[in-house]
XYZ file of C-alpha atoms in Angstrom:
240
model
C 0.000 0.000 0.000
C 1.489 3.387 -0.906
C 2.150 5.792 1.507
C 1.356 9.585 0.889
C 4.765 10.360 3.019
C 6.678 8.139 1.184
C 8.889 11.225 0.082
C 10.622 11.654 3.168
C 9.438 14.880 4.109
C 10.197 16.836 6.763
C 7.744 16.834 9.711
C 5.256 19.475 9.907
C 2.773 20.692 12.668
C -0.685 21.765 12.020
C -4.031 22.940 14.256
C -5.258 18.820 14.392
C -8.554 18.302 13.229
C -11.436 16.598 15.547
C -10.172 13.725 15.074
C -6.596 14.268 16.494
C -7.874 15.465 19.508
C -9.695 11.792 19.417
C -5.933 10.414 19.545
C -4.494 12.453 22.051
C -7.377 11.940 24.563
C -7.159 8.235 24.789
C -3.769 9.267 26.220
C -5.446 9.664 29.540
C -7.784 6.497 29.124
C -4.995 4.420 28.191
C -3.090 5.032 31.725
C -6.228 4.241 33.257
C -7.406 0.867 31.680
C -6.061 -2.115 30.275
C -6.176 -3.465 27.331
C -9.073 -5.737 26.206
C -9.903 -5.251 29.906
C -13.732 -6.686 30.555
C -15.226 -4.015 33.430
C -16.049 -5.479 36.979
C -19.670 -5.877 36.219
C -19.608 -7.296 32.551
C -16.826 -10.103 34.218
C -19.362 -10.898 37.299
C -22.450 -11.521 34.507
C -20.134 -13.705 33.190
C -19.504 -15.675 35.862
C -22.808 -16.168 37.088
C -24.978 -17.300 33.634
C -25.034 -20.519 33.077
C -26.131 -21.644 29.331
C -26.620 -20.895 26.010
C -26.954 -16.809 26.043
C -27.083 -15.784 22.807
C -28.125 -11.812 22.974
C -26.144 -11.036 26.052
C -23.107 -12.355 24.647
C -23.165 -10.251 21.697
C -23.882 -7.263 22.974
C -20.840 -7.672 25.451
C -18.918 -8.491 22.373
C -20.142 -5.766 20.485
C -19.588 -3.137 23.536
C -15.672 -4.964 23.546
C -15.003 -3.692 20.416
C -16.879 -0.216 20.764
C -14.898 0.798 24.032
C -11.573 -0.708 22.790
C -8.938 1.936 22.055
C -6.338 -0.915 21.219
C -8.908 -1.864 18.278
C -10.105 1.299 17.365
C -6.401 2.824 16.739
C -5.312 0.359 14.606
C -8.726 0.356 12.656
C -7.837 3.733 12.192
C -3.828 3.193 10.825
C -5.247 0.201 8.699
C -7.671 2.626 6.772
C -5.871 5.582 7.156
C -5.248 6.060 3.688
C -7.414 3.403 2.111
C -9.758 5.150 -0.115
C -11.754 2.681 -1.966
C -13.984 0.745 -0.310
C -13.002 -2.878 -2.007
C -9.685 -2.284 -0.108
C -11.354 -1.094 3.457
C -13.261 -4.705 3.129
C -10.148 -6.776 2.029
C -7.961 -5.165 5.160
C -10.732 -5.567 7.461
C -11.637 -8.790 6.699
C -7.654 -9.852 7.120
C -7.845 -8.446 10.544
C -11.397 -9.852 11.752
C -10.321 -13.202 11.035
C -7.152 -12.874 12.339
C -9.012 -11.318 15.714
C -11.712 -14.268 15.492
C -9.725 -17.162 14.852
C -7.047 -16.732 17.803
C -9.881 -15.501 20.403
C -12.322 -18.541 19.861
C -9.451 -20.984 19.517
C -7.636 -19.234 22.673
C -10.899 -19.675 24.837
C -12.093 -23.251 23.703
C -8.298 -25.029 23.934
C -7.606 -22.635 26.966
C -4.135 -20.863 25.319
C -2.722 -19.449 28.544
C -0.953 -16.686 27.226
C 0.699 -13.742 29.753
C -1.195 -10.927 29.585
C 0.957 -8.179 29.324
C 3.251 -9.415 27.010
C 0.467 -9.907 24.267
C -1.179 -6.914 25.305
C 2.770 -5.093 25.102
C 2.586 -6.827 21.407
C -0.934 -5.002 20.394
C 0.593 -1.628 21.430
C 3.393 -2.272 19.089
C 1.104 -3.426 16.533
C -0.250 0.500 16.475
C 3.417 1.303 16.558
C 3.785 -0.236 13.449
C 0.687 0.830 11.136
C 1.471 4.428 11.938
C 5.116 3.574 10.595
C 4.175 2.016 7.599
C 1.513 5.520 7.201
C 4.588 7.709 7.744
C 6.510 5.600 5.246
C 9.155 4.639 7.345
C 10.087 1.009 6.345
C 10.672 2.430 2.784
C 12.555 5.731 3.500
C 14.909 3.008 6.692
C 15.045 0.050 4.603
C 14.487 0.394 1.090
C 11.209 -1.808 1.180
C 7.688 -1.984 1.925
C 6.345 -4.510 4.565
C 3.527 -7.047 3.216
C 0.813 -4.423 4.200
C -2.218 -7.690 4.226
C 0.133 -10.409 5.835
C 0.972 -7.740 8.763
C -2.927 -7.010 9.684
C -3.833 -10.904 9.777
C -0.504 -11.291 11.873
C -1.376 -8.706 14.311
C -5.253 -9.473 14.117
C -4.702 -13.041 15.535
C -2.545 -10.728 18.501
C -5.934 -8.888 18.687
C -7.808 -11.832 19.428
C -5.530 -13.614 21.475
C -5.519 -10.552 24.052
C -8.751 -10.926 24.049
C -8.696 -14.702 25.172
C -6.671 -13.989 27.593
C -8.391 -11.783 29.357
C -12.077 -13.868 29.065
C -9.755 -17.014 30.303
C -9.649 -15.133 33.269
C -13.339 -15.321 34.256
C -14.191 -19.063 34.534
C -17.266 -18.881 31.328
C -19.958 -22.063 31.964
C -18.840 -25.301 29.973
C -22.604 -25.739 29.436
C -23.812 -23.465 25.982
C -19.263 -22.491 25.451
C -19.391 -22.446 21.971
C -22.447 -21.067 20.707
C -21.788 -17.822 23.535
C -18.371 -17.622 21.835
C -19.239 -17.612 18.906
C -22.543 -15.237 19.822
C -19.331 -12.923 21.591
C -17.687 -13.189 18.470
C -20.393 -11.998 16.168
C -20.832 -8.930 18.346
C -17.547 -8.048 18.482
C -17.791 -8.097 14.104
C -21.212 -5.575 14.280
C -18.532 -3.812 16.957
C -16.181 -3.223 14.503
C -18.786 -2.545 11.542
C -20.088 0.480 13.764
C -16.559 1.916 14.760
C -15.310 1.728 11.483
C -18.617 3.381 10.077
C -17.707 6.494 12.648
C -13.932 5.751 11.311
C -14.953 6.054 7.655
C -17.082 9.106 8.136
C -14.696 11.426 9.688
C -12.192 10.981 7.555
C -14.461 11.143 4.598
C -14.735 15.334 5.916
C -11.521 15.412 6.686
C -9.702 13.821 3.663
C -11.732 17.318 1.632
C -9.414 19.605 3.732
C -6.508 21.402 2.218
C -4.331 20.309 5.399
C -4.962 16.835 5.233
C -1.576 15.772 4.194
C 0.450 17.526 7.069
C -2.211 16.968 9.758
C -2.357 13.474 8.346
C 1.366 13.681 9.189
C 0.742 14.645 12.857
C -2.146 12.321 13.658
C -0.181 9.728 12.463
C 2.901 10.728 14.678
C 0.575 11.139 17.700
C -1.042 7.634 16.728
C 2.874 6.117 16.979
C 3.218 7.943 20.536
C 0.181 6.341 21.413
C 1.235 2.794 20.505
C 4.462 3.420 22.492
C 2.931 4.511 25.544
C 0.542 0.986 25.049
C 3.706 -0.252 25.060
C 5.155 0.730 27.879
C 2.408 0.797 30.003
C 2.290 -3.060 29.774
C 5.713 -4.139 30.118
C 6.051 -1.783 33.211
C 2.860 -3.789 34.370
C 4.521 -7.374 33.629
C 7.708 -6.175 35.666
C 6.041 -4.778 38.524
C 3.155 -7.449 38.475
């Protein structure tokens, strides 16, 4: 996938649009959450139905994927500069069956997986798309990453953060699957409705003149972002 930055240059500051502002504020949210982190009362539900629970289990799977900065920024880098909407599909597609096949195969065989360090892995993954947006791989090492391969790769990270973390609340044997896979199809209308909002804004902003260098910014901010992610978990695994 082309990057418009693949010229190398030099960075420039703008006013951000809306949307930047988006970025910077899940600065604050990021300190003050985890990851894929299912909140105190959505974990106790969880632990106390018994069955096949079809609705419920969609809606938390679909409220997953709304509240989920992790997803949501890298949704963002992935489309950042996709314009047609044959590639939006093909790129989100890669990445929701990367996401779906690691977190129902992570719950059913029980994958333990440490928490942090996966979760330390998904920050970098944000790391990464704003990169390849910057066009840093080309202008460091003379060639472009596999653009497709690297959002399956890092979807199937995706998913199995999110494994871990329902591993962690003892789900009823009795009705497993079908609530999986009920959790599963609400995290996909998740997705469908964030990237909708995704899609939108950037539709209005990709009109303005100062697309390009804000589109430099946002993407710098998006990398800062990913690094702080980052950081926040493996300080977490060390101090755990």
């Amino acid at each position: 996938m082309h990057s418009a930055f693949a010229d190398g240059r030099s960075w420039r500051t703008s006013r951000a649009p809306a949307i930047l502002m988006a970025l910077a504020a899940t600065l604050l949210y990021a300190t003050a959450a985890a990851a894929h982190n299912v909140t105190e009362g959505d974990a106790g539900y969880i632990q106390e139905i018994w069955g096949v629970n079809i609705i419920p289990f969609m809606y938390l799977g679909a409220k997953h994927m709304v509240t989920g900065y992790d997803h949501i920024l890298f949704l963002l880098g992935v489309v950042f500069f996709l314009y047609k909407m044959k590639d939006v599909a093909i790129y989100v597609s890669l990445f929701a069956l990367g996401h779906s096949t690691t977190m129902l195969l992570g719950v059913w065989f029980g994958w333990g997986v440490n928490a942090y360090v996966v979760d330390a892995i998904i920050g970098l993954s944000v790391v990464y798309k704003a990169l390849d947006n910057l066009g840093a791989y080309q202008r460091w090492f003379g060639f472009q990453p596999n653009t497709k391969a690297a959002t399956l790769i890092f979807g199937f990270f995706h998913g199995t953060g999110l494994a871990t973390k329902i591993l962690d609340y003892d789900i009823a044997s009795d009705g497993l699957l079908p609530n999986l896979l009920a959790f599963n199809v609400g995290v996909e209308l998740g997705q469908i409705m964030a990237l909708a909002v995704i899609l939108i804004v950037m539709g209005y902003w990709r009109r303005s003149p100062a697309f390009p260098r804000q589109a430099y910014t946002a993407n710098v901010v998006m990398m800062s972002i990913g690094f702080i992610l980052t950081g926040y978990q493996i300080t977490g695994f060390f101090v755990a």
